[in-house]
């Protein structure tokens, strides 16, 4: 696992606040693995020191008396597939038009900046990269732990993996999984929270029995105690754990697990919290695993590849028909199950006549007969559509 950070995320760090993009806008999604300085390499012609995914900093000292050297050096850097170039405005406050055109043509982001020292930029980047590497390693630990959910798991393997995460864990665990409401597809806010846990002003807030980890795009909070009964309601407890680092629960979708034996069932607790969080995103309210009802059966089924294949087949049949005939069978089936099989409510929701809904459902039923048969059509539609949505 090699840590990298996207260029556009790197630019959000305070030390990059004076960076001004002047060319290569389309390259901002590139990743940065290293930050290096170009100053004397032009004299030695040694551009082999630069590598793909480098962010190259330079003052263009070597070109201060000859602007034609700027593009020549950039051509060599582009040939090395560097991610971006940032010029400190010591000798040049603007770039020649041919250089800007070259960077645009090669999707090579070009920045101008002032104020920041190049060495400080490198130190800041390396600190972020170390944190990213730490996140990757801890995320792999959680991934490996969840793999122990398999029926043939060894209880000794589970306990060893749990103690590797935190040897100070106590007897019972409640897991919380949180996804940021405003940025659900990005781990940025999670990374910011985890960074705060390392700040000196919060050093007295740490609890040995609690662990905070990034997992996928979410924050995993593992609370352990000697007693099975929680000191407060799960939502209240999670808010208290977050507030230690000046973070509000309202910023997140939150799912909580049951309280389970730590050294035997931590993988189960983690998966329960992830499932509950997925439901929290649908309902817009913090959700505990114990309140999932039938979804406690549906979530494990949604991870069964055989069942997922059946659900994909059914949805695929409806999608193919809709695309070919510009119809709305899939949307109608979704509305039908969402309104508990009531034709009148389905028709009202879709602004259609009830007979139109009946016709569409009959058509869907005939198309799906090879997959679901003729019996219990509503129940099977609900089941397959939910499996399809949960398994995406």
mmCIF file of C-alpha atoms in Angstrom:
data_model
loop_
_atom_site.group_PDB
_atom_site.id
_atom_site.type_symbol
_atom_site.label_atom_id
_atom_site.label_comp_id
_atom_site.label_asym_id
_atom_site.label_seq_id
_atom_site.Cartn_x
_atom_site.Cartn_y
_atom_site.Cartn_z
ATOM 1 C CA UNK A 1 0.000 0.000 0.000
ATOM 2 C CA UNK A 2 1.508 3.309 -1.134
ATOM 3 C CA UNK A 3 -0.022 6.520 0.168
ATOM 4 C CA UNK A 4 -0.830 9.251 -2.325
ATOM 5 C CA UNK A 5 -3.025 12.331 -2.196
ATOM 6 C CA UNK A 6 -4.977 13.971 -4.999
ATOM 7 C CA UNK A 7 -3.596 17.316 -6.100
ATOM 8 C CA UNK A 8 -6.916 19.121 -5.581
ATOM 9 C CA UNK A 9 -7.081 17.789 -1.992
ATOM 10 C CA UNK A 10 -3.499 18.821 -1.333
ATOM 11 C CA UNK A 11 -4.368 22.387 -2.334
ATOM 12 C CA UNK A 12 -6.800 22.579 0.598
ATOM 13 C CA UNK A 13 -3.900 22.573 3.079
ATOM 14 C CA UNK A 14 -3.200 26.037 4.566
ATOM 15 C CA UNK A 15 0.354 26.155 3.217
ATOM 16 C CA UNK A 16 -1.028 25.973 -0.332
ATOM 17 C CA UNK A 17 -3.449 28.875 0.128
ATOM 18 C CA UNK A 18 -1.339 31.218 -2.027
ATOM 19 C CA UNK A 19 -1.075 28.792 -4.947
ATOM 20 C CA UNK A 20 -2.669 30.228 -8.098
ATOM 21 C CA UNK A 21 -3.503 27.862 -10.959
ATOM 22 C CA UNK A 22 -2.572 29.441 -14.301
ATOM 23 C CA UNK A 23 -2.751 26.411 -16.636
ATOM 24 C CA UNK A 24 -3.591 22.697 -16.767
ATOM 25 C CA UNK A 25 -6.976 22.821 -15.018
ATOM 26 C CA UNK A 26 -7.951 19.368 -16.310
ATOM 27 C CA UNK A 27 -5.055 17.738 -14.446
ATOM 28 C CA UNK A 28 -6.194 18.590 -10.920
ATOM 29 C CA UNK A 29 -7.495 15.058 -10.307
ATOM 30 C CA UNK A 30 -3.969 13.636 -10.616
ATOM 31 C CA UNK A 31 -2.293 12.132 -7.575
ATOM 32 C CA UNK A 32 0.881 13.294 -5.839
ATOM 33 C CA UNK A 33 3.334 10.816 -4.372
ATOM 34 C CA UNK A 34 6.277 13.124 -3.736
ATOM 35 C CA UNK A 35 7.280 16.806 -3.716
ATOM 36 C CA UNK A 36 10.641 17.732 -5.216
ATOM 37 C CA UNK A 37 12.572 20.884 -6.130
ATOM 38 C CA UNK A 38 13.940 21.838 -9.548
ATOM 39 C CA UNK A 39 16.770 24.371 -9.357
ATOM 40 C CA UNK A 40 20.134 23.097 -10.532
ATOM 41 C CA UNK A 41 19.040 20.059 -12.535
ATOM 42 C CA UNK A 42 18.899 22.174 -15.694
ATOM 43 C CA UNK A 43 22.631 22.898 -15.447
ATOM 44 C CA UNK A 44 23.458 19.206 -14.964
ATOM 45 C CA UNK A 45 20.738 18.057 -17.407
ATOM 46 C CA UNK A 46 19.837 15.465 -14.738
ATOM 47 C CA UNK A 47 16.049 15.258 -15.009
ATOM 48 C CA UNK A 48 16.156 11.547 -14.121
ATOM 49 C CA UNK A 49 15.773 12.566 -10.471
ATOM 50 C CA UNK A 50 12.093 13.371 -11.159
ATOM 51 C CA UNK A 51 9.436 10.673 -11.273
ATOM 52 C CA UNK A 52 5.780 10.174 -12.220
ATOM 53 C CA UNK A 53 3.409 11.634 -9.592
ATOM 54 C CA UNK A 54 5.950 14.273 -8.450
ATOM 55 C CA UNK A 55 4.854 17.814 -7.618
ATOM 56 C CA UNK A 56 7.822 19.915 -8.741
ATOM 57 C CA UNK A 57 8.618 23.226 -7.043
ATOM 58 C CA UNK A 58 10.960 25.731 -8.671
ATOM 59 C CA UNK A 59 11.950 29.392 -8.628
ATOM 60 C CA UNK A 60 13.262 29.084 -12.223
ATOM 61 C CA UNK A 61 16.607 30.415 -11.044
ATOM 62 C CA UNK A 62 18.304 28.686 -13.969
ATOM 63 C CA UNK A 63 16.050 30.569 -16.426
ATOM 64 C CA UNK A 64 16.175 34.017 -14.836
ATOM 65 C CA UNK A 65 18.189 35.398 -17.754
ATOM 66 C CA UNK A 66 16.743 33.189 -20.492
ATOM 67 C CA UNK A 67 12.924 32.680 -20.547
ATOM 68 C CA UNK A 68 13.256 30.114 -23.356
ATOM 69 C CA UNK A 69 14.616 27.654 -20.793
ATOM 70 C CA UNK A 70 11.245 27.574 -19.011
ATOM 71 C CA UNK A 71 9.427 25.589 -21.676
ATOM 72 C CA UNK A 72 12.459 23.416 -22.367
ATOM 73 C CA UNK A 73 12.590 22.393 -18.714
ATOM 74 C CA UNK A 74 8.815 21.873 -18.571
ATOM 75 C CA UNK A 75 9.001 19.621 -21.634
ATOM 76 C CA UNK A 76 11.544 17.457 -19.837
ATOM 77 C CA UNK A 77 9.363 17.328 -16.720
ATOM 78 C CA UNK A 78 6.288 16.412 -18.781
ATOM 79 C CA UNK A 79 8.301 13.601 -20.357
ATOM 80 C CA UNK A 80 8.932 12.328 -16.820
ATOM 81 C CA UNK A 81 5.118 12.359 -16.245
ATOM 82 C CA UNK A 82 5.242 14.636 -13.212
ATOM 83 C CA UNK A 83 1.865 15.550 -11.713
ATOM 84 C CA UNK A 84 2.250 19.337 -11.578
ATOM 85 C CA UNK A 85 4.699 22.246 -11.486
ATOM 86 C CA UNK A 86 4.611 25.163 -9.043
ATOM 87 C CA UNK A 87 6.718 28.258 -9.697
ATOM 88 C CA UNK A 88 7.664 30.551 -6.832
ATOM 89 C CA UNK A 89 7.390 34.133 -8.078
ATOM 90 C CA UNK A 90 10.961 35.198 -7.329
ATOM 91 C CA UNK A 91 12.179 35.810 -10.890
ATOM 92 C CA UNK A 92 8.888 35.487 -12.805
ATOM 93 C CA UNK A 93 5.461 36.721 -11.694
ATOM 94 C CA UNK A 94 3.773 35.549 -14.912
ATOM 95 C CA UNK A 95 4.399 32.692 -17.340
ATOM 96 C CA UNK A 96 4.999 33.117 -21.099
ATOM 97 C CA UNK A 97 1.965 32.328 -23.280
ATOM 98 C CA UNK A 98 3.709 29.423 -25.032
ATOM 99 C CA UNK A 99 4.389 27.819 -21.628
ATOM 100 C CA UNK A 100 0.746 28.195 -20.580
ATOM 101 C CA UNK A 101 -0.386 26.674 -23.877
ATOM 102 C CA UNK A 102 2.044 23.778 -23.465
ATOM 103 C CA UNK A 103 0.751 22.978 -19.956
ATOM 104 C CA UNK A 104 -2.883 23.177 -21.089
ATOM 105 C CA UNK A 105 -2.178 20.888 -24.035
ATOM 106 C CA UNK A 106 -0.538 18.299 -21.749
ATOM 107 C CA UNK A 107 -3.074 18.569 -18.871
ATOM 108 C CA UNK A 108 -0.136 19.598 -16.687
ATOM 109 C CA UNK A 109 -1.260 21.846 -13.800
ATOM 110 C CA UNK A 110 0.945 24.910 -13.448
ATOM 111 C CA UNK A 111 0.827 27.106 -10.351
ATOM 112 C CA UNK A 112 2.383 30.378 -9.281
ATOM 113 C CA UNK A 113 2.922 30.982 -5.559
ATOM 114 C CA UNK A 114 4.657 33.280 -3.130
ATOM 115 C CA UNK A 115 5.260 33.473 0.594
ATOM 116 C CA UNK A 116 5.714 29.800 1.447
ATOM 117 C CA UNK A 117 9.186 28.288 1.714
ATOM 118 C CA UNK A 118 9.717 25.261 -0.502
ATOM 119 C CA UNK A 119 11.201 23.267 2.373
ATOM 120 C CA UNK A 120 8.099 23.943 4.505
ATOM 121 C CA UNK A 121 5.862 22.749 1.681
ATOM 122 C CA UNK A 122 7.820 19.494 1.511
ATOM 123 C CA UNK A 123 7.625 19.018 5.301
ATOM 124 C CA UNK A 124 3.844 19.655 5.292
ATOM 125 C CA UNK A 125 3.324 17.269 2.393
ATOM 126 C CA UNK A 126 5.362 14.525 4.067
ATOM 127 C CA UNK A 127 3.319 14.923 7.263
ATOM 128 C CA UNK A 128 0.094 14.515 5.283
ATOM 129 C CA UNK A 129 1.526 11.523 3.440
ATOM 130 C CA UNK A 130 2.522 9.845 6.708
ATOM 131 C CA UNK A 131 -1.017 10.341 7.980
ATOM 132 C CA UNK A 132 -2.394 8.899 4.721
ATOM 133 C CA UNK A 133 -0.104 5.888 5.055
ATOM 134 C CA UNK A 134 -1.294 5.379 8.618
ATOM 135 C CA UNK A 135 -4.911 5.492 7.413
ATOM 136 C CA UNK A 136 -4.173 2.921 4.715
ATOM 137 C CA UNK A 137 -2.575 0.537 7.184
ATOM 138 C CA UNK A 138 -5.364 0.863 9.740
ATOM 139 C CA UNK A 139 -7.986 0.498 7.005
ATOM 140 C CA UNK A 140 -6.322 -2.735 5.902
ATOM 141 C CA UNK A 141 -6.545 -3.960 9.495
ATOM 142 C CA UNK A 142 -10.299 -3.368 9.506
ATOM 143 C CA UNK A 143 -10.662 -4.998 6.095
ATOM 144 C CA UNK A 144 -8.761 -8.071 7.318
ATOM 145 C CA UNK A 145 -10.853 -8.160 10.468
ATOM 146 C CA UNK A 146 -14.101 -8.127 8.487
ATOM 147 C CA UNK A 147 -12.784 -11.050 6.454
ATOM 148 C CA UNK A 148 -12.931 -13.040 9.724
ATOM 149 C CA UNK A 149 -16.749 -12.848 9.552
ATOM 150 C CA UNK A 150 -16.578 -16.033 7.452
ATOM 151 C CA UNK A 151 -18.224 -19.046 9.164
ATOM 152 C CA UNK A 152 -14.927 -20.920 9.319
ATOM 153 C CA UNK A 153 -13.207 -18.135 11.237
ATOM 154 C CA UNK A 154 -10.973 -19.064 14.125
ATOM 155 C CA UNK A 155 -11.882 -17.376 17.428
ATOM 156 C CA UNK A 156 -8.178 -17.168 18.188
ATOM 157 C CA UNK A 157 -7.563 -15.332 14.901
ATOM 158 C CA UNK A 158 -10.322 -12.855 15.752
ATOM 159 C CA UNK A 159 -8.928 -12.167 19.213
ATOM 160 C CA UNK A 160 -5.380 -11.730 17.871
ATOM 161 C CA UNK A 161 -6.600 -9.287 15.205
ATOM 162 C CA UNK A 162 -8.638 -7.309 17.751
ATOM 163 C CA UNK A 163 -5.685 -6.985 20.139
ATOM 164 C CA UNK A 164 -3.543 -5.779 17.249
ATOM 165 C CA UNK A 165 -5.965 -2.890 16.698
ATOM 166 C CA UNK A 166 -5.966 -1.888 20.370
ATOM 167 C CA UNK A 167 -4.528 -4.079 23.159
ATOM 168 C CA UNK A 168 -6.311 -1.867 25.733
ATOM 169 C CA UNK A 169 -9.782 -2.813 24.494
ATOM 170 C CA UNK A 170 -12.181 -3.929 27.215
ATOM 171 C CA UNK A 171 -14.713 -6.774 27.316
ATOM 172 C CA UNK A 172 -17.670 -5.326 25.370
ATOM 173 C CA UNK A 173 -17.742 -3.214 22.232
ATOM 174 C CA UNK A 174 -20.222 -0.918 20.516
ATOM 175 C CA UNK A 175 -19.238 0.217 17.024
ATOM 176 C CA UNK A 176 -20.325 3.473 15.393
ATOM 177 C CA UNK A 177 -19.900 4.128 11.689
ATOM 178 C CA UNK A 178 -20.273 7.694 10.447
ATOM 179 C CA UNK A 179 -20.497 9.190 6.946
ATOM 180 C CA UNK A 180 -20.293 12.955 6.512
ATOM 181 C CA UNK A 181 -23.630 14.438 5.415
ATOM 182 C CA UNK A 182 -22.267 17.143 3.127
ATOM 183 C CA UNK A 183 -19.437 15.087 1.634
ATOM 184 C CA UNK A 184 -20.599 11.437 1.766
ATOM 185 C CA UNK A 185 -18.348 10.392 -1.098
ATOM 186 C CA UNK A 186 -15.180 11.934 0.295
ATOM 187 C CA UNK A 187 -13.066 10.951 3.318
ATOM 188 C CA UNK A 188 -11.790 14.540 3.663
ATOM 189 C CA UNK A 189 -13.798 15.408 6.792
ATOM 190 C CA UNK A 190 -12.953 12.059 8.352
ATOM 191 C CA UNK A 191 -9.250 12.690 7.760
ATOM 192 C CA UNK A 192 -9.613 16.151 9.294
ATOM 193 C CA UNK A 193 -11.243 14.659 12.400
ATOM 194 C CA UNK A 194 -8.507 12.029 12.777
ATOM 195 C CA UNK A 195 -5.871 14.729 12.395
ATOM 196 C CA UNK A 196 -7.451 16.606 15.317
ATOM 197 C CA UNK A 197 -7.027 13.545 17.543
ATOM 198 C CA UNK A 198 -3.264 14.010 17.176
ATOM 199 C CA UNK A 199 -3.188 17.723 18.082
ATOM 200 C CA UNK A 200 -1.580 18.683 21.378
ATOM 201 C CA UNK A 201 -4.607 20.627 22.624
ATOM 202 C CA UNK A 202 -6.603 17.377 22.586
ATOM 203 C CA UNK A 203 -3.935 15.187 24.169
ATOM 204 C CA UNK A 204 -5.874 14.944 27.435
ATOM 205 C CA UNK A 205 -9.046 13.784 25.680
ATOM 206 C CA UNK A 206 -7.828 10.376 24.507
ATOM 207 C CA UNK A 207 -9.410 7.269 26.057
ATOM 208 C CA UNK A 208 -7.560 3.963 25.979
ATOM 209 C CA UNK A 209 -10.788 2.017 25.553
ATOM 210 C CA UNK A 210 -11.889 3.964 22.450
ATOM 211 C CA UNK A 211 -10.395 3.807 18.952
ATOM 212 C CA UNK A 212 -11.112 6.059 15.968
ATOM 213 C CA UNK A 213 -10.326 4.731 12.496
ATOM 214 C CA UNK A 214 -10.941 5.732 8.902
ATOM 215 C CA UNK A 215 -12.678 2.998 6.920
ATOM 216 C CA UNK A 216 -13.563 3.553 3.273
ATOM 217 C CA UNK A 217 -15.207 7.019 3.221
ATOM 218 C CA UNK A 218 -16.376 6.879 6.825
ATOM 219 C CA UNK A 219 -15.250 7.181 10.415
ATOM 220 C CA UNK A 220 -15.331 4.076 12.585
ATOM 221 C CA UNK A 221 -15.567 4.640 16.340
ATOM 222 C CA UNK A 222 -15.023 1.582 18.549
ATOM 223 C CA UNK A 223 -16.149 2.090 22.138
ATOM 224 C CA UNK A 224 -15.334 -0.656 24.647
ATOM 225 C CA UNK A 225 -16.181 -1.071 28.303
ATOM 226 C CA UNK A 226 -16.190 -3.649 31.086
ATOM 227 C CA UNK A 227 -19.990 -3.554 31.286
ATOM 228 C CA UNK A 228 -22.377 -4.702 28.592
ATOM 229 C CA UNK A 229 -24.846 -1.922 29.332
ATOM 230 C CA UNK A 230 -23.943 1.417 27.766
ATOM 231 C CA UNK A 231 -23.671 4.494 30.047
ATOM 232 C CA UNK A 232 -26.207 6.325 27.833
ATOM 233 C CA UNK A 233 -28.193 5.934 24.628
ATOM 234 C CA UNK A 234 -25.924 5.099 21.630
ATOM 235 C CA UNK A 235 -26.548 8.446 19.940
ATOM 236 C CA UNK A 236 -25.746 10.371 23.136
ATOM 237 C CA UNK A 237 -22.609 8.323 23.722
ATOM 238 C CA UNK A 238 -21.365 8.864 20.164
ATOM 239 C CA UNK A 239 -21.958 12.618 20.455
ATOM 240 C CA UNK A 240 -19.917 12.686 23.653
ATOM 241 C CA UNK A 241 -17.033 10.802 22.009
ATOM 242 C CA UNK A 242 -17.008 13.177 19.039
ATOM 243 C CA UNK A 243 -17.351 16.343 21.111
ATOM 244 C CA UNK A 244 -14.033 15.566 22.786
ATOM 245 C CA UNK A 245 -12.524 16.699 19.489
ATOM 246 C CA UNK A 246 -14.911 19.597 18.834
ATOM 247 C CA UNK A 247 -17.020 17.651 16.328
ATOM 248 C CA UNK A 248 -20.814 17.496 16.193
ATOM 249 C CA UNK A 249 -22.753 14.312 15.513
ATOM 250 C CA UNK A 250 -25.257 16.294 13.404
ATOM 251 C CA UNK A 251 -22.577 16.588 10.717
ATOM 252 C CA UNK A 252 -22.756 12.836 10.083
ATOM 253 C CA UNK A 253 -25.060 9.968 9.237
ATOM 254 C CA UNK A 254 -24.544 7.554 12.126
ATOM 255 C CA UNK A 255 -25.128 3.828 12.455
ATOM 256 C CA UNK A 256 -24.500 1.937 15.700
ATOM 257 C CA UNK A 257 -24.095 -1.756 16.414
ATOM 258 C CA UNK A 258 -25.394 -3.913 19.204
ATOM 259 C CA UNK A 259 -23.091 -4.230 22.218
ATOM 260 C CA UNK A 260 -21.148 -7.448 21.711
ATOM 261 C CA UNK A 261 -18.190 -9.325 23.250
ATOM 262 C CA UNK A 262 -15.147 -7.469 21.944
ATOM 263 C CA UNK A 263 -12.689 -10.298 21.423
ATOM 264 C CA UNK A 264 -15.166 -12.668 19.775
ATOM 265 C CA UNK A 265 -17.496 -10.393 17.853
ATOM 266 C CA UNK A 266 -15.768 -7.119 16.921
ATOM 267 C CA UNK A 267 -16.018 -7.950 13.173
ATOM 268 C CA UNK A 268 -19.768 -8.456 13.590
ATOM 269 C CA UNK A 269 -20.121 -5.160 15.478
ATOM 270 C CA UNK A 270 -18.252 -3.268 12.758
ATOM 271 C CA UNK A 271 -20.391 -4.739 9.978
ATOM 272 C CA UNK A 272 -23.576 -4.006 11.947
ATOM 273 C CA UNK A 273 -22.585 -0.348 12.313
ATOM 274 C CA UNK A 274 -21.847 -0.059 8.580
ATOM 275 C CA UNK A 275 -25.237 -1.600 7.719
ATOM 276 C CA UNK A 276 -27.030 0.671 10.185
ATOM 277 C CA UNK A 277 -25.278 3.716 8.721
ATOM 278 C CA UNK A 278 -26.455 2.782 5.242
ATOM 279 C CA UNK A 279 -30.020 2.787 6.552
ATOM 280 C CA UNK A 280 -29.358 6.076 8.357
ATOM 281 C CA UNK A 281 -28.517 7.635 5.001
ATOM 282 C CA UNK A 282 -31.889 6.515 3.653
ATOM 283 C CA UNK A 283 -33.912 7.635 6.664
ATOM 284 C CA UNK A 284 -31.891 10.803 7.444
ATOM 285 C CA UNK A 285 -31.741 9.755 11.107
ATOM 286 C CA UNK A 286 -29.191 8.008 13.310
ATOM 287 C CA UNK A 287 -29.969 4.301 13.287
ATOM 288 C CA UNK A 288 -29.086 1.389 15.550
ATOM 289 C CA UNK A 289 -28.698 -2.123 14.193
ATOM 290 C CA UNK A 290 -31.353 -3.377 16.600
ATOM 291 C CA UNK A 291 -33.910 -1.149 14.885
ATOM 292 C CA UNK A 292 -33.325 -2.447 11.355
ATOM 293 C CA UNK A 293 -36.100 -5.042 11.470
ATOM 294 C CA UNK A 294 -36.158 -7.272 8.378
ATOM 295 C CA UNK A 295 -33.069 -5.500 7.068
ATOM 296 C CA UNK A 296 -31.051 -7.510 9.566
ATOM 297 C CA UNK A 297 -31.758 -10.392 7.177
ATOM 298 C CA UNK A 298 -31.520 -8.396 3.955
ATOM 299 C CA UNK A 299 -28.100 -6.865 4.564
ATOM 300 C CA UNK A 300 -26.268 -10.230 4.895
ATOM 301 C CA UNK A 301 -28.207 -11.501 1.861
ATOM 302 C CA UNK A 302 -27.113 -8.455 -0.144
ATOM 303 C CA UNK A 303 -23.513 -9.617 0.303
ATOM 304 C CA UNK A 304 -24.275 -13.108 -1.048
ATOM 305 C CA UNK A 305 -23.034 -13.140 -4.645
ATOM 306 C CA UNK A 306 -25.611 -15.707 -5.805
ATOM 307 C CA UNK A 307 -28.517 -13.619 -4.552
ATOM 308 C CA UNK A 308 -26.966 -10.414 -5.857
ATOM 309 C CA UNK A 309 -26.669 -11.997 -9.313
ATOM 310 C CA UNK A 310 -30.392 -12.841 -9.292
ATOM 311 C CA UNK A 311 -31.270 -9.286 -8.253
ATOM 312 C CA UNK A 312 -29.022 -7.822 -10.977
ATOM 313 C CA UNK A 313 -30.625 -10.125 -13.544
ATOM 314 C CA UNK A 314 -34.153 -9.012 -12.604
ATOM 315 C CA UNK A 315 -33.274 -5.313 -12.629
ATOM 316 C CA UNK A 316 -31.332 -5.761 -15.859
ATOM 317 C CA UNK A 317 -34.401 -7.223 -17.606
ATOM 318 C CA UNK A 318 -36.524 -4.214 -16.623
ATOM 319 C CA UNK A 319 -33.806 -1.709 -17.530
ATOM 320 C CA UNK A 320 -33.311 -3.287 -20.962
ATOM 321 C CA UNK A 321 -37.046 -3.114 -21.712
ATOM 322 C CA UNK A 322 -37.244 0.503 -20.509
ATOM 323 C CA UNK A 323 -34.318 1.540 -22.696
ATOM 324 C CA UNK A 324 -35.694 -0.230 -25.767
ATOM 325 C CA UNK A 325 -39.263 1.036 -25.492
ATOM 326 C CA UNK A 326 -38.749 4.252 -23.473
ATOM 327 C CA UNK A 327 -41.033 2.898 -20.766
ATOM 328 C CA UNK A 328 -40.941 3.132 -16.967
ATOM 329 C CA UNK A 329 -41.329 -0.425 -15.716
ATOM 330 C CA UNK A 330 -38.462 -0.226 -13.229
ATOM 331 C CA UNK A 331 -39.614 3.091 -11.733
ATOM 332 C CA UNK A 332 -43.152 1.733 -11.513
ATOM 333 C CA UNK A 333 -41.990 -1.407 -9.682
ATOM 334 C CA UNK A 334 -39.966 0.739 -7.268
ATOM 335 C CA UNK A 335 -42.937 2.992 -6.549
ATOM 336 C CA UNK A 336 -45.217 -0.048 -6.194
ATOM 337 C CA UNK A 337 -42.999 -1.617 -3.513
ATOM 338 C CA UNK A 338 -42.390 1.753 -1.832
ATOM 339 C CA UNK A 339 -46.167 2.154 -1.439
ATOM 340 C CA UNK A 340 -46.649 -1.350 -0.057
ATOM 341 C CA UNK A 341 -48.365 -2.714 -3.150
ATOM 342 C CA UNK A 342 -51.183 -0.136 -3.203
ATOM 343 C CA UNK A 343 -52.092 0.667 -6.815
ATOM 344 C CA UNK A 344 -53.858 3.958 -6.046
ATOM 345 C CA UNK A 345 -50.910 5.398 -4.083
ATOM 346 C CA UNK A 346 -48.455 4.196 -6.741
ATOM 347 C CA UNK A 347 -50.538 5.881 -9.459
ATOM 348 C CA UNK A 348 -50.714 9.132 -7.487
ATOM 349 C CA UNK A 349 -46.974 9.134 -6.887
ATOM 350 C CA UNK A 350 -46.250 8.670 -10.596
ATOM 351 C CA UNK A 351 -49.098 10.906 -11.824
ATOM 352 C CA UNK A 352 -50.576 8.008 -13.790
ATOM 353 C CA UNK A 353 -53.992 6.372 -14.094
ATOM 354 C CA UNK A 354 -54.302 3.223 -11.945
ATOM 355 C CA UNK A 355 -54.969 1.168 -15.089
ATOM 356 C CA UNK A 356 -51.636 2.339 -16.498
ATOM 357 C CA UNK A 357 -49.930 1.096 -13.353
ATOM 358 C CA UNK A 358 -51.719 -2.252 -13.588
ATOM 359 C CA UNK A 359 -50.654 -2.616 -17.225
ATOM 360 C CA UNK A 360 -47.014 -1.850 -16.410
ATOM 361 C CA UNK A 361 -46.985 -4.271 -13.484
ATOM 362 C CA UNK A 362 -48.486 -7.017 -15.663
ATOM 363 C CA UNK A 363 -45.793 -6.386 -18.260
ATOM 364 C CA UNK A 364 -43.052 -6.451 -15.635
ATOM 365 C CA UNK A 365 -44.484 -9.665 -14.197
ATOM 366 C CA UNK A 366 -44.434 -11.376 -17.594
ATOM 367 C CA UNK A 367 -40.858 -10.257 -18.288
ATOM 368 C CA UNK A 368 -39.658 -11.430 -14.867
ATOM 369 C CA UNK A 369 -41.492 -14.747 -14.843
ATOM 370 C CA UNK A 370 -38.322 -16.727 -15.781
ATOM 371 C CA UNK A 371 -36.630 -15.236 -12.705
ATOM 372 C CA UNK A 372 -39.399 -15.023 -10.072
ATOM 373 C CA UNK A 373 -42.178 -17.269 -11.344
ATOM 374 C CA UNK A 374 -45.856 -16.361 -10.975
ATOM 375 C CA UNK A 375 -46.414 -16.506 -7.216
ATOM 376 C CA UNK A 376 -45.941 -13.789 -4.575
ATOM 377 C CA UNK A 377 -44.904 -11.221 -7.168
ATOM 378 C CA UNK A 378 -45.064 -8.201 -4.839
ATOM 379 C CA UNK A 379 -42.968 -9.895 -2.161
ATOM 380 C CA UNK A 380 -40.351 -10.997 -4.677
ATOM 381 C CA UNK A 381 -40.199 -7.566 -6.306
ATOM 382 C CA UNK A 382 -39.640 -5.945 -2.918
ATOM 383 C CA UNK A 383 -37.000 -8.514 -1.983
ATOM 384 C CA UNK A 384 -35.036 -8.294 -5.248
ATOM 385 C CA UNK A 385 -35.136 -4.499 -5.500
ATOM 386 C CA UNK A 386 -33.960 -4.103 -1.915
ATOM 387 C CA UNK A 387 -31.139 -6.633 -2.435
ATOM 388 C CA UNK A 388 -30.112 -4.787 -5.579
ATOM 389 C CA UNK A 389 -30.036 -1.380 -3.828
ATOM 390 C CA UNK A 390 -28.314 -2.636 -0.698
ATOM 391 C CA UNK A 391 -25.681 -4.494 -2.703
ATOM 392 C CA UNK A 392 -24.600 -1.552 -4.841
#
